[in-house]
Short mmCIF file of C-alpha atoms in Angstrom, two decimals:
data_model
loop_
_atom_site.label_atom_id
_atom_site.label_comp_id
_atom_site.label_asym_id
_atom_site.label_seq_id
_atom_site.Cartn_x
_atom_site.Cartn_y
_atom_site.Cartn_z
CA MET Y 1 123.33 -24.01 59.99
CA LYS Y 2 122.60 -23.38 63.79
CA SER Y 3 122.86 -20.18 65.31
CA HIS Y 4 124.90 -19.34 67.89
CA HIS Y 5 122.51 -17.37 69.75
CA ASP Y 6 120.78 -21.28 70.53
CA LYS Y 7 119.65 -21.45 73.90
CA HIS Y 8 121.88 -23.02 76.43
CA PRO Y 9 120.25 -24.03 80.09
CA PHE Y 10 123.63 -25.02 81.14
CA LEU Y 11 125.44 -22.17 80.86
CA HIS Y 12 122.23 -19.89 81.96
CA LEU Y 13 122.15 -22.08 85.14
CA MET Y 14 126.25 -21.51 85.42
CA GLY Y 15 125.66 -17.84 85.31
CA GLY Y 16 122.85 -17.57 87.61
CA MET Y 17 124.83 -19.82 89.93
CA VAL Y 18 127.82 -17.09 89.84
CA ALA Y 19 125.24 -14.08 89.80
CA LEU Y 20 124.12 -15.37 93.39
CA ALA Y 21 127.05 -16.04 94.24
CA MET Y 22 128.33 -12.60 93.58
CA LEU Y 23 125.99 -10.86 95.07
CA LEU Y 24 126.46 -13.00 98.38
CA PRO Y 25 128.67 -11.04 100.43
CA LEU Y 26 126.95 -7.57 100.06
CA GLY Y 27 123.55 -9.25 99.87
CA TRP Y 28 124.09 -11.07 103.44
CA LEU Y 29 125.83 -7.48 104.83
CA ALA Y 30 122.86 -5.38 104.10
CA LEU Y 31 120.28 -8.36 105.73
CA TYR Y 32 122.67 -8.39 109.11
CA ALA Y 33 122.76 -4.80 109.49
CA LEU Y 34 119.11 -4.54 108.83
CA GLU Y 35 118.54 -7.28 111.72
CA LEU Y 36 121.34 -5.44 114.40
CA TRP Y 37 119.70 -2.20 113.23
CA ASP Y 38 118.12 -1.64 116.57
CA THR Y 39 120.66 -2.57 118.42
CA ALA Y 40 123.92 -1.11 117.00
CA ALA Y 41 122.82 1.43 113.73
CA SER Y 42 121.85 4.22 116.62
CA SER Y 43 125.40 3.88 118.43
CA VAL Y 44 127.40 4.16 114.93
CA LEU Y 45 124.81 6.68 112.93
CA SER Y 46 125.55 9.15 115.96
CA ASP Y 47 129.24 8.72 117.28
CA SER Y 48 131.00 11.96 115.73
CA SER Y 49 134.11 9.49 114.85
CA THR Y 50 132.07 7.60 112.14
CA LEU Y 51 131.84 10.59 110.14
CA GLN Y 52 135.50 11.55 111.36
CA ALA Y 53 136.69 8.38 109.29
CA LEU Y 54 134.63 8.24 106.83
CA TRP Y 55 135.85 11.91 106.38
CA ASN Y 56 139.87 11.06 106.46
CA GLY Y 57 139.12 8.29 104.09
CA LEU Y 58 137.43 11.08 101.66
CA SER Y 59 140.45 13.53 101.86
CA LEU Y 60 143.18 11.19 101.78
CA ALA Y 61 141.60 10.08 98.04
CA LEU Y 62 141.52 13.28 96.70
CA ALA Y 63 145.15 14.77 97.98
CA VAL Y 64 146.55 11.31 96.41
CA ALA Y 65 144.39 11.09 93.45
CA ALA Y 66 145.22 14.78 92.61
CA THR Y 67 148.56 14.18 93.03
CA CYS Y 68 148.70 10.65 91.01
CA VAL Y 69 146.86 13.03 88.25
CA VAL Y 70 150.35 15.75 88.71
CA ILE Y 71 152.57 12.90 87.97
CA ALA Y 72 150.89 11.17 85.75
CA VAL Y 73 149.63 13.82 82.96
CA PRO Y 74 153.04 15.12 82.17
CA LEU Y 75 154.55 11.60 82.14
CA ALA Y 76 152.24 10.18 79.95
CA TRP Y 77 152.49 13.05 77.32
CA LEU Y 78 156.50 12.15 77.52
CA THR Y 79 156.17 8.44 77.06
CA HIS Y 80 154.12 8.80 74.64
CA ALA Y 81 154.76 11.83 72.53
CA THR Y 82 158.43 13.39 72.55
CA ASP Y 83 161.97 12.89 71.81
CA MET Y 84 162.72 12.20 75.95
CA PRO Y 85 165.57 9.43 75.85
CA PHE Y 86 164.80 6.21 76.49
CA ARG Y 87 160.91 7.02 76.69
CA LYS Y 88 160.15 3.27 75.82
CA PHE Y 89 161.81 1.53 79.06
CA PHE Y 90 160.30 4.29 81.15
CA ARG Y 91 156.58 3.45 79.48
CA VAL Y 92 157.11 -0.02 81.41
CA ALA Y 93 159.32 0.70 84.33
CA LEU Y 94 157.03 3.65 85.08
CA ASN Y 95 153.57 1.00 85.55
CA LEU Y 96 156.30 -1.49 87.80
CA PRO Y 97 154.63 0.28 90.97
CA LEU Y 98 151.78 -1.39 90.25
CA ALA Y 99 153.50 -4.37 91.53
CA VAL Y 100 154.45 -2.42 95.17
CA PRO Y 101 151.15 -3.69 97.82
CA SER Y 102 150.09 -1.22 99.78
CA TYR Y 103 151.29 -2.86 102.71
CA VAL Y 104 154.56 -3.03 101.32
CA SER Y 105 154.33 0.69 100.20
CA GLY Y 106 153.88 1.42 103.93
CA PHE Y 107 156.40 -0.83 105.41
CA VAL Y 108 158.72 1.60 102.72
CA VAL Y 109 158.61 5.23 104.04
CA VAL Y 110 158.16 3.37 107.79
CA ALA Y 111 161.81 1.37 107.45
CA ALA Y 112 162.83 4.65 104.93
CA ALA Y 113 161.16 7.52 107.03
CA GLY Y 114 160.00 6.63 109.85
CA PRO Y 115 161.69 7.06 113.66
CA ARG Y 116 164.46 4.16 113.26
CA GLY Y 117 164.44 4.42 109.07
CA TRP Y 118 167.33 4.42 107.35
CA ILE Y 119 166.64 8.20 106.21
CA GLN Y 120 167.12 9.34 109.69
CA GLU Y 121 169.84 7.57 110.01
CA VAL Y 122 171.93 9.65 107.93
CA VAL Y 123 170.39 12.90 108.29
CA GLU Y 124 170.45 12.46 111.93
CA PRO Y 125 174.32 13.77 112.08
CA LEU Y 126 173.67 17.34 110.78
CA GLY Y 127 170.79 17.78 113.25
CA ILE Y 128 168.15 17.31 111.19
CA GLN Y 129 164.99 15.29 112.37
CA MET Y 130 162.70 13.70 110.07
CA PRO Y 131 158.35 15.19 109.96
CA GLU Y 132 156.20 12.47 111.89
CA VAL Y 133 155.34 9.58 109.17
CA TYR Y 134 152.42 7.88 110.82
CA GLY Y 135 148.80 9.30 110.51
CA PHE Y 136 148.14 11.50 106.97
CA ASN Y 137 151.15 12.20 105.85
CA GLY Y 138 152.38 8.23 106.17
CA ALA Y 139 149.18 6.99 104.19
CA TYR Y 140 149.61 9.82 101.63
CA LEU Y 141 153.09 8.88 101.21
CA ALA Y 142 152.68 5.33 100.94
CA LEU Y 143 149.84 5.60 98.13
CA LEU Y 144 151.51 7.59 96.09
CA PHE Y 145 152.77 4.80 94.08
CA THR Y 146 149.09 3.97 92.68
CA PHE Y 147 149.68 6.42 90.12
CA PRO Y 148 150.37 4.53 86.79
CA TYR Y 149 146.45 3.69 87.91
CA VAL Y 150 146.34 7.18 85.80
CA LEU Y 151 148.95 6.81 83.69
CA ILE Y 152 147.52 3.64 82.21
CA PRO Y 153 144.59 5.34 81.14
CA LEU Y 154 146.33 7.85 79.97
CA GLN Y 155 148.52 6.41 77.99
CA ALA Y 156 145.78 4.16 76.36
CA ALA Y 157 143.95 7.69 76.06
CA LEU Y 158 146.70 9.34 74.26
CA GLY Y 159 146.95 6.15 71.50
CA ARG Y 160 143.03 6.64 70.59
CA MET Y 161 144.38 10.73 70.46
CA ASP Y 162 144.46 11.82 66.25
CA SER Y 163 147.71 13.42 66.36
CA ARG Y 164 146.28 15.57 63.78
CA VAL Y 165 144.53 18.37 66.27
CA TRP Y 166 148.17 19.10 68.07
CA GLU Y 167 149.50 19.90 64.11
CA ALA Y 168 146.95 22.33 63.43
CA ALA Y 169 147.02 24.43 66.91
CA ARG Y 170 150.68 24.12 66.22
CA SER Y 171 150.46 25.15 62.74
CA LEU Y 172 148.35 28.30 63.95
CA GLY Y 173 150.79 29.36 65.94
CA SER Y 174 150.45 28.02 69.29
CA SER Y 175 153.62 27.21 71.31
CA PRO Y 176 154.23 23.39 72.16
CA VAL Y 177 152.56 24.75 75.93
CA ARG Y 178 149.85 26.25 74.91
CA ALA Y 179 149.01 23.65 72.41
CA PHE Y 180 149.10 20.98 75.09
CA PHE Y 181 147.39 22.77 77.68
CA THR Y 182 144.12 24.16 75.24
CA VAL Y 183 144.01 21.10 72.58
CA VAL Y 184 145.55 17.87 74.03
CA LEU Y 185 145.09 18.23 77.62
CA PRO Y 186 141.04 19.14 77.11
CA ASN Y 187 140.88 15.67 75.34
CA LEU Y 188 142.27 13.55 78.07
CA ARG Y 189 139.93 15.29 80.72
CA GLY Y 190 138.17 11.59 80.17
CA ALA Y 191 141.08 9.69 81.32
CA ILE Y 192 141.84 11.39 84.19
CA GLY Y 193 138.80 11.72 85.76
CA ALA Y 194 138.47 7.47 85.46
CA GLY Y 195 141.73 6.91 86.54
CA ALA Y 196 141.74 9.45 89.47
CA LEU Y 197 138.62 7.61 90.82
CA MET Y 198 140.33 4.55 90.36
CA VAL Y 199 143.12 5.55 92.42
CA ALA Y 200 139.95 7.25 95.20
CA LEU Y 201 138.84 3.77 95.45
CA TYR Y 202 141.92 2.10 95.48
CA VAL Y 203 142.37 4.55 98.54
CA MET Y 204 139.06 4.11 100.29
CA SER Y 205 138.92 -0.11 100.01
CA ASP Y 206 143.21 0.70 101.64
CA PHE Y 207 143.62 -1.60 104.58
CA GLY Y 208 147.13 -2.16 104.13
CA ALA Y 209 148.99 1.35 103.98
CA VAL Y 210 146.28 2.99 106.31
CA SER Y 211 147.27 0.26 109.03
CA LEU Y 212 150.67 0.20 109.24
CA LEU Y 213 150.24 4.30 108.86
CA ARG Y 214 147.75 4.13 111.82
CA PHE Y 215 145.22 6.34 109.68
CA LYS Y 216 141.71 6.07 111.14
CA SER Y 217 140.11 5.78 107.62
CA LEU Y 218 137.08 3.72 107.33
CA SER Y 219 138.83 0.40 106.23
CA TYR Y 220 140.99 1.06 109.50
CA VAL Y 221 138.62 1.36 111.60
CA ILE Y 222 136.00 -1.53 110.86
CA TYR Y 223 139.09 -3.75 111.69
CA VAL Y 224 139.20 -2.43 115.16
CA ARG Y 225 136.05 -2.69 115.64
CA TYR Y 226 136.23 -6.04 114.58
CA GLN Y 227 138.96 -7.21 116.54
CA SER Y 228 137.44 -5.57 119.79
CA LEU Y 229 135.46 -7.60 121.77
CA PHE Y 230 132.31 -5.19 122.27
CA ASP Y 231 132.15 -3.68 118.87
CA LYS Y 232 132.01 -5.84 116.01
CA ASP Y 233 128.20 -5.12 115.36
CA GLU Y 234 129.37 -1.67 114.68
CA ALA Y 235 131.77 -2.95 112.11
CA VAL Y 236 129.03 -4.18 110.13
CA PHE Y 237 127.01 -0.78 109.67
CA LEU Y 238 130.97 0.45 108.84
CA ALA Y 239 131.30 -1.91 106.84
CA LEU Y 240 127.90 -1.12 104.79
CA ILE Y 241 128.56 2.29 104.28
CA LEU Y 242 132.09 1.95 102.97
CA ALA Y 243 130.67 -0.72 100.82
CA MET Y 244 127.67 1.60 99.45
CA VAL Y 245 131.07 4.73 99.33
CA ALA Y 246 132.47 3.02 97.72
CA ILE Y 247 129.93 1.35 94.88
CA CYS Y 248 128.53 5.54 94.19
CA PHE Y 249 132.81 5.28 93.03
CA VAL Y 250 132.12 2.62 90.73
CA LEU Y 251 129.36 3.87 89.38
CA VAL Y 252 130.92 6.91 88.56
CA TYR Y 253 133.69 5.35 86.92
CA ARG Y 254 131.57 3.86 84.53
CA VAL Y 255 130.05 6.96 83.46
CA ILE Y 256 132.84 7.97 82.62
CA ARG Y 257 133.90 5.09 80.74
CA GLY Y 258 131.21 5.15 78.88
CA SER Y 259 131.57 8.55 77.71
CA GLN Y 260 135.26 7.78 76.57
CA ALA Y 261 133.57 4.26 75.08
CA GLY Y 262 131.16 6.39 72.89
CA SER Y 263 134.03 8.96 71.97
CA SER Y 264 135.81 6.94 68.73
CA LYS Y 265 136.52 9.00 65.81
CA GLY Y 266 137.39 6.21 63.64
CA VAL Y 267 140.60 6.29 61.83
CA VAL Y 268 143.37 7.81 63.76
CA GLN Y 269 146.94 9.50 63.04
CA ARG Y 270 149.85 7.76 64.92
CA TRP Y 271 151.60 11.22 66.60
CA SER Y 272 155.22 11.67 65.05
CA THR Y 273 157.50 12.82 68.27
CA VAL Y 274 157.55 16.32 69.44
CA GLU Y 275 160.69 17.60 70.42
CA LEU Y 276 161.38 18.88 73.40
CA GLY Y 277 164.50 20.73 72.76
CA VAL Y 278 165.72 22.60 75.98
CA TRP Y 279 163.47 20.57 77.97
CA ARG Y 280 164.78 17.24 76.56
CA TRP Y 281 167.12 16.33 79.50
CA PRO Y 282 165.08 17.70 82.56
CA ALA Y 283 161.65 15.77 81.23
CA PHE Y 284 164.31 12.71 81.51
CA ALA Y 285 165.87 13.50 84.82
CA PHE Y 286 161.82 13.88 86.09
CA SER Y 287 161.49 10.63 84.74
CA CYS Y 288 164.36 9.25 86.35
CA LEU Y 289 163.35 10.81 89.81
CA VAL Y 290 159.77 9.50 89.30
CA THR Y 291 161.03 6.03 87.88
CA ALA Y 292 163.76 5.87 91.07
CA VAL Y 293 161.22 6.76 93.58
CA GLY Y 294 158.61 4.32 92.85
CA VAL Y 295 160.60 1.42 91.61
CA GLY Y 296 164.40 2.63 92.83
CA LEU Y 297 163.11 3.62 96.43
CA PRO Y 298 161.45 0.20 97.30
CA VAL Y 299 164.40 -2.00 95.98
CA LEU Y 300 166.57 -0.06 97.94
CA THR Y 301 165.34 0.32 101.53
CA VAL Y 302 164.59 -3.44 101.38
CA GLY Y 303 168.04 -4.44 100.35
CA ILE Y 304 169.67 -2.04 103.23
CA TRP Y 305 167.22 -3.62 106.02
CA LEU Y 306 167.85 -6.96 104.38
CA VAL Y 307 171.62 -6.82 104.07
CA ARG Y 308 171.41 -5.64 107.78
CA GLY Y 309 169.24 -8.81 108.94
CA LEU Y 310 171.77 -10.97 107.29
CA LYS Y 311 175.04 -9.71 109.25
CA LEU Y 312 172.77 -9.97 112.80
CA GLY Y 313 172.25 -13.57 111.67
CA ASN Y 314 168.74 -13.70 110.66
CA GLU Y 315 167.81 -16.47 108.43
CA ILE Y 316 165.60 -16.70 104.87
CA GLY Y 317 165.19 -20.48 104.95
CA GLY Y 318 161.71 -19.93 107.17
CA LEU Y 319 160.44 -17.98 104.54
CA ALA Y 320 159.63 -21.66 102.39
CA THR Y 321 156.36 -21.85 104.43
CA TYR Y 322 154.97 -18.40 104.11
CA ALA Y 323 156.08 -18.78 100.29
CA TRP Y 324 154.54 -22.43 99.66
CA SER Y 325 151.48 -21.50 101.55
CA THR Y 326 151.43 -17.76 98.84
CA LEU Y 327 152.50 -19.28 95.72
CA TRP Y 328 149.65 -22.47 96.13
CA ILE Y 329 146.65 -20.70 96.95
CA GLY Y 330 147.65 -17.87 94.43
CA LEU Y 331 147.84 -20.99 91.72
CA VAL Y 332 144.19 -22.54 93.56
CA ALA Y 333 142.79 -19.82 93.39
CA ALA Y 334 143.62 -18.08 89.48
CA VAL Y 335 142.59 -21.64 88.42
CA ILE Y 336 139.32 -21.61 89.99
CA THR Y 337 138.60 -17.66 89.42
CA VAL Y 338 139.61 -18.58 84.97
CA LEU Y 339 137.65 -21.64 85.23
CA ILE Y 340 134.30 -19.69 86.94
CA ALA Y 341 134.69 -16.64 84.42
CA LEU Y 342 134.21 -19.16 81.61
CA GLY Y 343 130.89 -19.39 82.04
CA PRO Y 344 129.39 -15.76 82.07
CA ALA Y 345 132.12 -14.97 79.07
CA LEU Y 346 130.59 -17.56 76.66
CA LEU Y 347 126.75 -16.89 78.08
CA GLU Y 348 127.88 -13.39 77.05
CA ARG Y 349 128.42 -15.02 73.95
CA HIS Y 350 125.89 -17.75 73.14
CA GLY Y 351 123.22 -16.80 76.00
CA ASN Y 352 120.15 -14.61 76.09
CA PRO Y 353 121.59 -11.05 76.11
CA HIS Y 354 119.16 -9.50 79.36
CA ALA Y 355 120.52 -12.83 81.41
CA SER Y 356 123.35 -12.24 80.13
CA ARG Y 357 123.64 -8.36 81.55
CA VAL Y 358 122.17 -9.25 84.73
CA VAL Y 359 124.91 -12.06 85.59
CA HIS Y 360 127.77 -9.58 83.89
CA LEU Y 361 127.13 -6.81 86.31
CA SER Y 362 126.57 -9.48 89.46
CA SER Y 363 130.29 -10.93 88.58
CA HIS Y 364 131.39 -7.56 88.76
CA VAL Y 365 129.75 -6.57 92.81
CA GLY Y 366 132.07 -8.09 94.15
CA TYR Y 367 135.67 -6.04 92.75
CA ALA Y 368 133.45 -2.88 93.74
CA LEU Y 369 133.36 -3.85 97.11
CA PRO Y 370 136.50 -3.32 99.69
CA GLY Y 371 138.34 -6.53 100.74
CA ILE Y 372 137.90 -5.68 104.19
CA VAL Y 373 134.06 -5.52 103.41
CA VAL Y 374 133.96 -8.93 101.40
CA ALA Y 375 135.82 -10.44 104.19
CA LEU Y 376 134.16 -9.12 106.67
CA SER Y 377 130.52 -10.25 105.48
CA LEU Y 378 132.09 -14.25 104.63
CA VAL Y 379 132.87 -13.64 108.59
CA PHE Y 380 129.79 -13.33 109.66
CA PHE Y 381 127.70 -15.51 106.72
CA SER Y 382 130.02 -18.48 107.76
CA ILE Y 383 129.64 -18.35 111.35
CA ARG Y 384 126.16 -18.28 110.90
CA PHE Y 385 125.45 -20.54 108.08
CA ALA Y 386 128.39 -21.92 107.19
CA GLY Y 387 129.97 -22.90 110.27
CA PRO Y 388 132.62 -25.89 109.15
CA PHE Y 389 133.82 -23.87 106.57
CA TYR Y 390 134.93 -20.99 108.82
CA GLN Y 391 138.88 -20.24 108.56
CA THR Y 392 139.48 -23.01 105.92
CA ALA Y 393 141.11 -22.39 102.70
CA PRO Y 394 137.99 -23.31 100.60
CA MET Y 395 136.09 -19.58 102.40
CA LEU Y 396 139.15 -17.69 101.54
CA ILE Y 397 139.40 -19.13 97.76
CA PHE Y 398 136.11 -18.32 97.79
CA ALA Y 399 136.63 -14.58 99.26
CA TYR Y 400 139.52 -14.32 96.50
CA VAL Y 401 137.17 -15.27 93.40
CA VAL Y 402 134.57 -12.76 94.81
CA LEU Y 403 137.26 -9.84 94.70
CA PHE Y 404 139.10 -11.14 91.21
CA LEU Y 405 136.42 -12.36 89.31
CA PRO Y 406 135.96 -9.43 86.95
CA LEU Y 407 139.76 -9.35 86.39
CA ALA Y 408 139.66 -12.90 84.71
CA LEU Y 409 136.42 -12.29 82.89
CA GLY Y 410 137.86 -8.74 81.27
CA ALA Y 411 140.62 -11.22 79.65
CA VAL Y 412 138.13 -13.99 78.76
CA GLU Y 413 135.25 -11.84 77.55
CA ASP Y 414 138.75 -9.94 75.74
CA GLY Y 415 139.63 -12.80 74.31
CA LEU Y 416 135.99 -14.33 72.80
CA ARG Y 417 135.51 -11.01 71.04
CA GLY Y 418 138.78 -11.37 69.01
CA GLN Y 419 136.92 -15.14 68.09
CA ASN Y 420 134.92 -15.29 64.55
CA PRO Y 421 131.78 -16.76 66.27
CA ARG Y 422 130.96 -18.61 63.11
CA PHE Y 423 133.49 -21.12 64.75
CA TYR Y 424 131.07 -22.22 67.17
CA ASP Y 425 127.89 -22.75 64.37
CA ALA Y 426 130.33 -24.68 61.96
CA ALA Y 427 131.68 -26.63 65.24
CA ARG Y 428 127.60 -27.09 65.25
CA SER Y 429 126.70 -27.54 61.90
CA LEU Y 430 129.29 -30.87 62.20
CA GLY Y 431 127.33 -32.38 64.66
CA SER Y 432 128.87 -31.17 68.06
CA SER Y 433 127.01 -30.97 71.08
CA PRO Y 434 127.46 -27.14 72.30
CA LEU Y 435 129.72 -28.27 75.08
CA ARG Y 436 131.65 -30.42 72.33
CA ALA Y 437 132.09 -26.88 70.73
CA TRP Y 438 133.40 -25.27 73.69
CA THR Y 439 135.84 -27.49 74.82
CA ARG Y 440 137.38 -28.51 71.55
CA VAL Y 441 136.91 -25.62 69.17
CA ILE Y 442 136.21 -21.57 71.43
CA ILE Y 443 138.30 -22.83 74.60
CA PRO Y 444 141.37 -23.94 72.90
CA GLY Y 445 141.46 -20.73 70.96
CA LEU Y 446 141.52 -18.41 73.99
CA LYS Y 447 144.80 -19.85 75.58
CA GLY Y 448 146.22 -16.68 75.16
CA ALA Y 449 143.01 -14.47 77.03
CA VAL Y 450 142.96 -17.65 80.10
CA VAL Y 451 146.46 -17.17 80.21
CA ALA Y 452 146.32 -13.67 80.85
CA GLY Y 453 143.43 -13.51 83.02
CA PHE Y 454 145.35 -16.44 85.06
CA LEU Y 455 148.29 -14.06 85.72
CA ILE Y 456 146.50 -10.94 86.61
CA VAL Y 457 144.85 -12.80 89.49
CA PHE Y 458 147.36 -14.43 90.61
CA MET Y 459 149.53 -11.14 90.87
CA SER Y 460 146.48 -9.68 92.75
CA VAL Y 461 145.89 -12.92 95.12
CA ILE Y 462 149.01 -12.55 96.17
CA LYS Y 463 149.02 -9.61 97.27
CA GLU Y 464 145.74 -9.83 99.01
CA LEU Y 465 146.14 -8.69 102.63
CA PRO Y 466 142.63 -7.84 104.07
CA ALA Y 467 140.49 -11.10 103.55
CA THR Y 468 143.05 -12.92 103.91
CA LEU Y 469 143.73 -11.91 107.67
CA LEU Y 470 140.05 -12.81 108.31
CA LEU Y 471 139.74 -15.73 106.72
CA SER Y 472 142.67 -17.53 106.33
CA PRO Y 473 143.05 -20.86 108.44
CA LEU Y 474 144.59 -20.59 112.06
CA ASP Y 475 147.72 -22.45 110.65
CA PHE Y 476 148.05 -20.60 107.99
CA GLY Y 477 150.40 -17.69 107.01
CA SER Y 478 150.97 -16.02 103.65
CA LEU Y 479 153.79 -13.59 102.31
CA ALA Y 480 151.16 -10.25 102.92
CA THR Y 481 150.21 -11.50 106.51
CA ARG Y 482 153.84 -12.07 107.40
CA ILE Y 483 155.00 -8.75 106.10
CA TRP Y 484 151.92 -6.92 107.59
CA SER Y 485 152.59 -8.63 111.24
CA LEU Y 486 156.10 -7.59 110.89
CA THR Y 487 156.04 -4.45 109.90
CA GLU Y 488 153.48 -3.41 112.48
CA GLU Y 489 155.85 -4.19 115.23
CA ALA Y 490 158.84 -2.34 113.24
CA PHE Y 491 160.95 -5.82 112.81
CA PHE Y 492 162.20 -3.97 109.61
CA THR Y 493 165.14 -6.56 108.97
CA ALA Y 494 162.93 -9.97 109.83
CA ALA Y 495 160.44 -7.90 107.19
CA ALA Y 496 162.91 -7.10 104.21
CA PRO Y 497 162.77 -10.57 103.07
CA PRO Y 498 159.33 -11.66 102.48
CA VAL Y 499 158.86 -8.12 100.72
CA LEU Y 500 161.90 -8.81 98.52
CA LEU Y 501 160.76 -12.37 97.64
CA LEU Y 502 156.30 -11.24 96.78
CA LEU Y 503 157.52 -7.94 95.04
CA LEU Y 504 159.59 -10.49 93.19
CA MET Y 505 157.01 -12.82 92.56
CA ALA Y 506 154.96 -9.34 91.74
CA SER Y 507 157.01 -8.69 89.06
CA LEU Y 508 157.40 -11.53 87.23
CA ALA Y 509 153.18 -11.66 86.94
CA LEU Y 510 153.44 -7.79 86.27
CA ILE Y 511 155.67 -7.40 83.38
CA PRO Y 512 153.95 -9.89 80.42
CA ARG Y 513 150.89 -7.31 80.73
CA THR Y 514 152.35 -3.58 81.28
CA ASP Y 515 154.10 -3.83 78.05
CA SER Y 516 150.74 -4.63 76.24
CA GLY Y 517 149.45 -2.21 78.40
CA VAL Y 518 146.37 -3.96 79.65
CA ALA Y 519 147.31 -3.87 83.41
CA ARG Y 520 144.86 -2.24 86.00
#
């Protein structure tokens, strides 16, 4: 019988090509920055606004991550181990804010609490003036919608935790509060750290919310410099700084995740229901409040401005072009990304372990980079070496593949791990070539994993903003770019229909994954 570790030159060639392609944006950005070192580096590094933009981003990331931890820790506990009413409903509903892109949450903040927002209209007759939402405050509020990035790993960590540690603490006389803080919370430190870092990375990379709320973090300053006539070279150095910060976040994140993976204790005892007593209904009210803000507020705000627009005679029919562009680019990019992910995934199972490790790490580089960094690098690369592809659909789809390949790769690899490797060996022993064994035996068994990878990539593509803004063809407009441009001009009634449509599309792609607990 042939071993499933047979040499596969085709797989190794494909893996090498994927690795090179995924390293292209970061590699070209570094080379281009070296080329511009004598002309632009000194002005960027000596400019106090660079340090200020970096500090703005880091302080915003720290504030948002800390608040998300404060929100997510009690919610994870309440929805996992207590007798809170409707906890299974909240376990799914509280993850739905993941479907809200940052530029939509920015729209919600401005359209609800801005100078022309509906909350201001309600409180103005009472002589109350809403605080200024533009700047740090508005960006902070808009990015709090990322709290599920902390909630999901916490729910998973609680699922892995042995309930006997809680029962032992209670049997020794600890009160429920003391048992939670002395026994449960210390065991969640890894998940809290991983989730907080994921939120911080998201905030540092964000472009949609900070641009709409006019908060001068690095990603927004990069876009402003790129749009100017004379500062485009400085945008390259700023993008490189942002990429280095993001990579540092990812490296720390991987260390934390690695330590979590090594802390498995084998078979665990499932949690019995912890009775909340008099705190049962206050806990329910807290979960309702977070769900109302995270899910209800966007829907209410969009609904108010949608009705106002309809009363003014706004037509929704004009959305068809943007909806179709969003749909087809999302479908094509998701299909291509999943197909490409099959190569590195099969290489990990059947190829050289060292080569597989290199390809795997290279495939994740793009996901660590902010979208605006990948977009900026590909803009300058295509202008220099691939002129015919500048601002074309193929270049835009390539950017999506770089950004979201790890999502598809993770899903396909999970599917492969669930397959018995002897299936491949059996097909080979019956005379099938490696390609025939993969296409007739292995890949058909990955339908669930492929669909999961397709959905998460599709959802990510239709929400993506900075790469779409910088790389899309001139006659191309997606729902994301339409929402961003209308909100930036404060056309809230016109922005409401595309926001509603995008939320519906993203939610439909997200719901099958939140219930399985694998949404990221």
